[in-house]
CSV table of C-alpha atoms in Angstrom, one decimal:
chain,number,residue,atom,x,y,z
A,184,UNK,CA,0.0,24.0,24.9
A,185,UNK,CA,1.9,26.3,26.8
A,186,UNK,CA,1.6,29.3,25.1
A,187,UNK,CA,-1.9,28.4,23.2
A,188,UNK,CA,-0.6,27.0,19.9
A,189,UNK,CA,-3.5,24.5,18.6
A,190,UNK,CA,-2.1,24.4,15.5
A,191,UNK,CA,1.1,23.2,17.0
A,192,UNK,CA,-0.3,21.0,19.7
A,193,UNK,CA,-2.4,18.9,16.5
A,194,UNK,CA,0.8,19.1,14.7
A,195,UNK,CA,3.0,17.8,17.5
A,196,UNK,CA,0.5,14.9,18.3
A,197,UNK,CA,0.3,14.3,14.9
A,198,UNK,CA,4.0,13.1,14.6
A,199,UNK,CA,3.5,11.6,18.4
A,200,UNK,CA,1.2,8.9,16.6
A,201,UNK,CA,3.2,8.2,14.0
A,202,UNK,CA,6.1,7.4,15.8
A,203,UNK,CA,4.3,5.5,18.3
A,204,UNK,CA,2.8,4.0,15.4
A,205,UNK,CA,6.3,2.6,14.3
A,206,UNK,CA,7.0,1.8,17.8
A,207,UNK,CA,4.1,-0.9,17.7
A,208,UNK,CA,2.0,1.1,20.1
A,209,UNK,CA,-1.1,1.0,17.7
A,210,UNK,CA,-3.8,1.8,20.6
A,211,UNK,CA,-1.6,4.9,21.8
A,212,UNK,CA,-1.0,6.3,18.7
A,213,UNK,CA,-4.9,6.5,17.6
A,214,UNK,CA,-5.6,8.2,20.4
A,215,UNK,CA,-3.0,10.8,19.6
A,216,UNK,CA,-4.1,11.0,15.6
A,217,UNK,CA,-7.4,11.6,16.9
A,218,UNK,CA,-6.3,14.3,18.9
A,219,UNK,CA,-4.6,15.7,16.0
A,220,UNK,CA,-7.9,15.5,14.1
A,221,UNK,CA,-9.9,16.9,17.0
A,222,UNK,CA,-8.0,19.9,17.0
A,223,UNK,CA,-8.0,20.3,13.7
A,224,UNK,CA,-11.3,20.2,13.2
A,225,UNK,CA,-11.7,22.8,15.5
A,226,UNK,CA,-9.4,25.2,14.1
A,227,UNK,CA,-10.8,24.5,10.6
A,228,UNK,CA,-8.1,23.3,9.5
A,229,UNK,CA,-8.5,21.3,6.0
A,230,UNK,CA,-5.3,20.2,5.6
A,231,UNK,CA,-4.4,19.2,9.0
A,232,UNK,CA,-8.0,16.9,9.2
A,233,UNK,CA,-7.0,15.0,5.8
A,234,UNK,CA,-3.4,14.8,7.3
A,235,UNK,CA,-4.9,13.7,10.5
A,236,UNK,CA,-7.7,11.0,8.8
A,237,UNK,CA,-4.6,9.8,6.5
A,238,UNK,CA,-2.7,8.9,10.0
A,239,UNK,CA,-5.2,7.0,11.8
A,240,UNK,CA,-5.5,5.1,8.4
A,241,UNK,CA,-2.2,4.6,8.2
A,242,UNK,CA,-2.1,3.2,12.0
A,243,UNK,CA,-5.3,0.9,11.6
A,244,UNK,CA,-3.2,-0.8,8.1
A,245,UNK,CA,0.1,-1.6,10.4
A,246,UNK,CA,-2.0,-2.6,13.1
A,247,UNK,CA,-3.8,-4.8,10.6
A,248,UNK,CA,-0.5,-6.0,9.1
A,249,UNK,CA,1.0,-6.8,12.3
A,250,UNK,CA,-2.0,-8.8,13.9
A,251,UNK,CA,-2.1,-11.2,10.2
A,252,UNK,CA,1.4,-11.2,9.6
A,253,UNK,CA,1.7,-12.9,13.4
A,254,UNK,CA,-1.4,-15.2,12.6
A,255,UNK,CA,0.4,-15.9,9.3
A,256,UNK,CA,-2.5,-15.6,6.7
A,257,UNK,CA,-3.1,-15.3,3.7
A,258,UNK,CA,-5.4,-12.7,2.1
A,259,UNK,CA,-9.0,-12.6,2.5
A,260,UNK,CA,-8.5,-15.4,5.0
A,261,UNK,CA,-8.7,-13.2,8.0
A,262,UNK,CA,-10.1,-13.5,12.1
A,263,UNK,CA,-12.4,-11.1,12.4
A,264,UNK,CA,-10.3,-8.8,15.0
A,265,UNK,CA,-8.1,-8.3,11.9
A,266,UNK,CA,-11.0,-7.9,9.3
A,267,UNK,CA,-12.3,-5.1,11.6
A,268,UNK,CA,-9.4,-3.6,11.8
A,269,UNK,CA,-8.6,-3.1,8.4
A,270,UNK,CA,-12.3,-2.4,7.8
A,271,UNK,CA,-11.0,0.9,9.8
A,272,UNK,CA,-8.2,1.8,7.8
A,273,UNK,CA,-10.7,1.5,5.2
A,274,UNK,CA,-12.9,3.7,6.1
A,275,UNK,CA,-10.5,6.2,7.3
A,276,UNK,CA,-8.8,6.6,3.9
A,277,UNK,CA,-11.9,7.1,2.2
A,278,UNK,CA,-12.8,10.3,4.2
A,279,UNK,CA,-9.1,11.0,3.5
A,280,UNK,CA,-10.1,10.7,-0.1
A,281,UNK,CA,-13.0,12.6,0.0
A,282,UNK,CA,-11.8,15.6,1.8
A,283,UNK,CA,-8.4,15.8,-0.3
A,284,UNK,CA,-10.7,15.5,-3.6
A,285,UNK,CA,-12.9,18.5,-2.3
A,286,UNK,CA,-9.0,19.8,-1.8
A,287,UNK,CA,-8.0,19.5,-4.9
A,288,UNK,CA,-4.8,18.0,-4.1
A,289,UNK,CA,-3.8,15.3,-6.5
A,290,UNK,CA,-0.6,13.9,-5.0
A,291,UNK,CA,-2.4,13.0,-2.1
A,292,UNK,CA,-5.2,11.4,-3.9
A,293,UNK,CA,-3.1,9.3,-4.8
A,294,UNK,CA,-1.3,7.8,-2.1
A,295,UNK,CA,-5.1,7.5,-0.4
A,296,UNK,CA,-5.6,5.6,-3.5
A,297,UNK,CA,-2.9,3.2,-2.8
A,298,UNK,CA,-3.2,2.6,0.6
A,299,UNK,CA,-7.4,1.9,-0.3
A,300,UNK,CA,-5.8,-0.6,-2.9
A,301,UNK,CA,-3.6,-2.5,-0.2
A,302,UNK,CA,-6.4,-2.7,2.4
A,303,UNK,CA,-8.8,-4.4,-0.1
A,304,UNK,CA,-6.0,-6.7,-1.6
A,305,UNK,CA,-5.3,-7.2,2.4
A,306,UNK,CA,-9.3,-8.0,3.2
A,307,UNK,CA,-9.2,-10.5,0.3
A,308,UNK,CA,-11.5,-8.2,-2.0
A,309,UNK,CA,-9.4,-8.2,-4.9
A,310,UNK,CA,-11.7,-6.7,-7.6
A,311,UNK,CA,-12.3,-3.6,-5.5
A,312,UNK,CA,-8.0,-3.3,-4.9
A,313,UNK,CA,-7.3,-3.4,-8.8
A,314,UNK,CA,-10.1,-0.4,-9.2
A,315,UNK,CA,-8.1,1.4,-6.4
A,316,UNK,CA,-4.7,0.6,-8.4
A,317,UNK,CA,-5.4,1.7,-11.2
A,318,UNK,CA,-6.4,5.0,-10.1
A,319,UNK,CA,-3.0,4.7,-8.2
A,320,UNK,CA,-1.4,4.0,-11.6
A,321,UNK,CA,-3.1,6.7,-13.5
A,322,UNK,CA,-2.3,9.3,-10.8
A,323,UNK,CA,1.4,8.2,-10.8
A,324,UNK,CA,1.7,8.9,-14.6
A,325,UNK,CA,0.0,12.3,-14.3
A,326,UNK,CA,3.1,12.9,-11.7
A,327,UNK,CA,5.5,11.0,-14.0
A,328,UNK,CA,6.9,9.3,-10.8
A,329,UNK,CA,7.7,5.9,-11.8
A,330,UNK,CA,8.5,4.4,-8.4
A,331,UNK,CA,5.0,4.6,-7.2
A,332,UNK,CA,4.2,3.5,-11.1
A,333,UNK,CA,6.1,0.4,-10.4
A,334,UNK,CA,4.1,-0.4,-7.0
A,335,UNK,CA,0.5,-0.2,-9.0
A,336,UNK,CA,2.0,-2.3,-11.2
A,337,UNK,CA,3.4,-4.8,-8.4
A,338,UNK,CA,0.0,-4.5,-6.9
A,339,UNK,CA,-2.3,-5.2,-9.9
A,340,UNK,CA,0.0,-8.2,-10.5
A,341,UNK,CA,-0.8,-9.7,-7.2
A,342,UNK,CA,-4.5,-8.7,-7.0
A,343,UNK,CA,-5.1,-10.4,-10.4
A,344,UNK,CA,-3.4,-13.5,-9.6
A,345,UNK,CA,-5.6,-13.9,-7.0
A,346,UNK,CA,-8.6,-13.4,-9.3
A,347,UNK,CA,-6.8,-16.4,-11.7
A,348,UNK,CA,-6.1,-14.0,-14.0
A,349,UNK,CA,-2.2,-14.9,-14.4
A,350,UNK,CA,-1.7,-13.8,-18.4
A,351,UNK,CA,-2.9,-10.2,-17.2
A,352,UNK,CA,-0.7,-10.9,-14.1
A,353,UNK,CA,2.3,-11.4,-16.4
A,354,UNK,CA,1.7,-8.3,-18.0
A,355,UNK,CA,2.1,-5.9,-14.8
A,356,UNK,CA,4.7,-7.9,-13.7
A,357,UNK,CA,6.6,-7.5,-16.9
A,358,UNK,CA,5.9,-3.8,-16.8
A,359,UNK,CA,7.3,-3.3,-13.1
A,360,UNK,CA,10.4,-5.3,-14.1
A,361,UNK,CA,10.7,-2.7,-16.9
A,362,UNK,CA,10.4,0.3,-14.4
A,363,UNK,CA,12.7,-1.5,-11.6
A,364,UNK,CA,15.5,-1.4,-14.5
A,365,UNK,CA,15.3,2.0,-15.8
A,366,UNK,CA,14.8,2.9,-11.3
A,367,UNK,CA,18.2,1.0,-11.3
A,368,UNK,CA,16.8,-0.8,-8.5
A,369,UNK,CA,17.9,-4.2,-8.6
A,370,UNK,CA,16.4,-5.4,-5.5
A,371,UNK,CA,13.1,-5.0,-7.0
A,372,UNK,CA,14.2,-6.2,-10.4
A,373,UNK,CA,15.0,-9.6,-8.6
A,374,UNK,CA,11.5,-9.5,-7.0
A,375,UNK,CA,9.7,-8.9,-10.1
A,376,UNK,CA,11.6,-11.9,-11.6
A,377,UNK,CA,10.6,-14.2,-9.0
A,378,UNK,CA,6.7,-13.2,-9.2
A,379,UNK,CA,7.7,-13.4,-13.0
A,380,UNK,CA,9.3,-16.9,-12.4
A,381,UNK,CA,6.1,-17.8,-10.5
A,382,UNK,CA,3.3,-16.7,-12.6
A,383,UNK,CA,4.8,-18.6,-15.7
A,384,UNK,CA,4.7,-21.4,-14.0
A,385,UNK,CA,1.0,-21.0,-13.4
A,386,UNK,CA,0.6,-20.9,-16.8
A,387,UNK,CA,3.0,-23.8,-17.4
A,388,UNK,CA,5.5,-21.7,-19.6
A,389,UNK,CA,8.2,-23.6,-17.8
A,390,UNK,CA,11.0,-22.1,-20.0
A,391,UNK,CA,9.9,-18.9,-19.1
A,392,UNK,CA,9.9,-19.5,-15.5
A,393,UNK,CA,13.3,-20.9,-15.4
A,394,UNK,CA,14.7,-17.5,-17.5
A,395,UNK,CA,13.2,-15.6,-14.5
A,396,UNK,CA,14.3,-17.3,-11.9
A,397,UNK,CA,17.7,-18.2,-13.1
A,398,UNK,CA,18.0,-14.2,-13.5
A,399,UNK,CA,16.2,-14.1,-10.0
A,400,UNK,CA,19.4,-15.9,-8.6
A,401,UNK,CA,21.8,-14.2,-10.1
A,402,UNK,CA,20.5,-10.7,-8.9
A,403,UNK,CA,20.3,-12.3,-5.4
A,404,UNK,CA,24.1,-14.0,-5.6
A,405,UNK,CA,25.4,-10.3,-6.8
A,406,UNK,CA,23.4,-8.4,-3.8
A,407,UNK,CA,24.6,-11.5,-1.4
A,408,UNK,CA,21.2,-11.7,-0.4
A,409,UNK,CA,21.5,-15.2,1.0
């Protein structure tokens, strides 16, 4: 401010709101992500307003996770301060969307994509999350970057189990156990097990379930993950 860097101030209370976003301080950090866009916007600054719209998404979603999480819902069944507040993050990363798309940048895209599919599966609106996955997914294999492959296909497991859909369940979750292995990422091999474990015994493949879990347990007795 000092010496008349805009850039720098929209930059610097860019990070301010994210931090204070990971502080808890969800009302505080809007207000300085908007800032960050307001500036932007006046400097005509692209990037920075995608950046900036992508933050304040990014707050409303925590703030939204917080406030269910402490209500202990499940989703779709929501109060309606929650609701709205997801509703938000919503709306925020679909102006993300659209400006990074008139960007061209890809990569970006993609997380908005994401983080649209989470706030759907979040406001119980699961057929609109599994469109938003799978443009996750496809965007992910355009990148070839398999960790955010695996979380699409996480995602699209528990979006369709929702829907009653376990077969097509089973399918994702079989192909995010694949990923987790060749990630070497045993904590989420052990997850994708139990949802494994879980979604055979939906479809009453009892066998099945007990593999998965049994292999659930020992992944959990080698991490000591009591």
């Amino acid at each position: 401010r000092t010496i008349g860097d805009r850039i720098g101030e929209a930059k610097a209370s860019g990070n301010l709101g994210n931090t204070l976003k990971i502080l808890g301080q969800f009302d505080e950090a809007v207000v300085c992500c908007q800032r960050h866009l307001d500036i932007s916007r006046e400097q005509g600054d692209k990037v920075g307003e995608a950046r900036a719209l992508y933050n304040i998404g990014n707050v409303y979603h925590a703030k939204g996770k917080h406030l269910s999480w402490s209500m202990a819902q499940d989703p779709g069944y929501l109060p309606q301060e929650v609701k709205d507040t997801l509703q938000k993050a919503s709306e925020y990363y679909e102006r993300n969307l659209s400006l990074v798309k008139e960007l061209g940048d890809r990569a970006a895209q993609g997380r908005a994509y994401g983080n649209l599919g989470n706030t759907q599966y979040l406001l119980g609106n699961f057929s609109e999350a599994i469109a938003f996955h799978k443009e996750r997914l496809a965007i992910a294999k355009e990148f070839g970057d398999k960790a955010a492959e695996r979380r699409a296909y996480s995602n699209l497991g528990n979006a369709h189990i929702f829907l009653g859909r376990f077969d097509i369940s089973a399918e994702y979750y079989k192909k995010t156990l694949q990923l987790s292995r060749q990630l070497k990422d045993q904590a989420v091999e052990a997850q994708a097990c139990y949802s494994l474990g879980n979604t055979c015994t939906l479809l009453q493949d009892y066998e099945k379930a007990i593999e998965y879990h049994l292999r659930h347990l020992v992944i959990a007795q080698e991490l000591g993950d009591r």
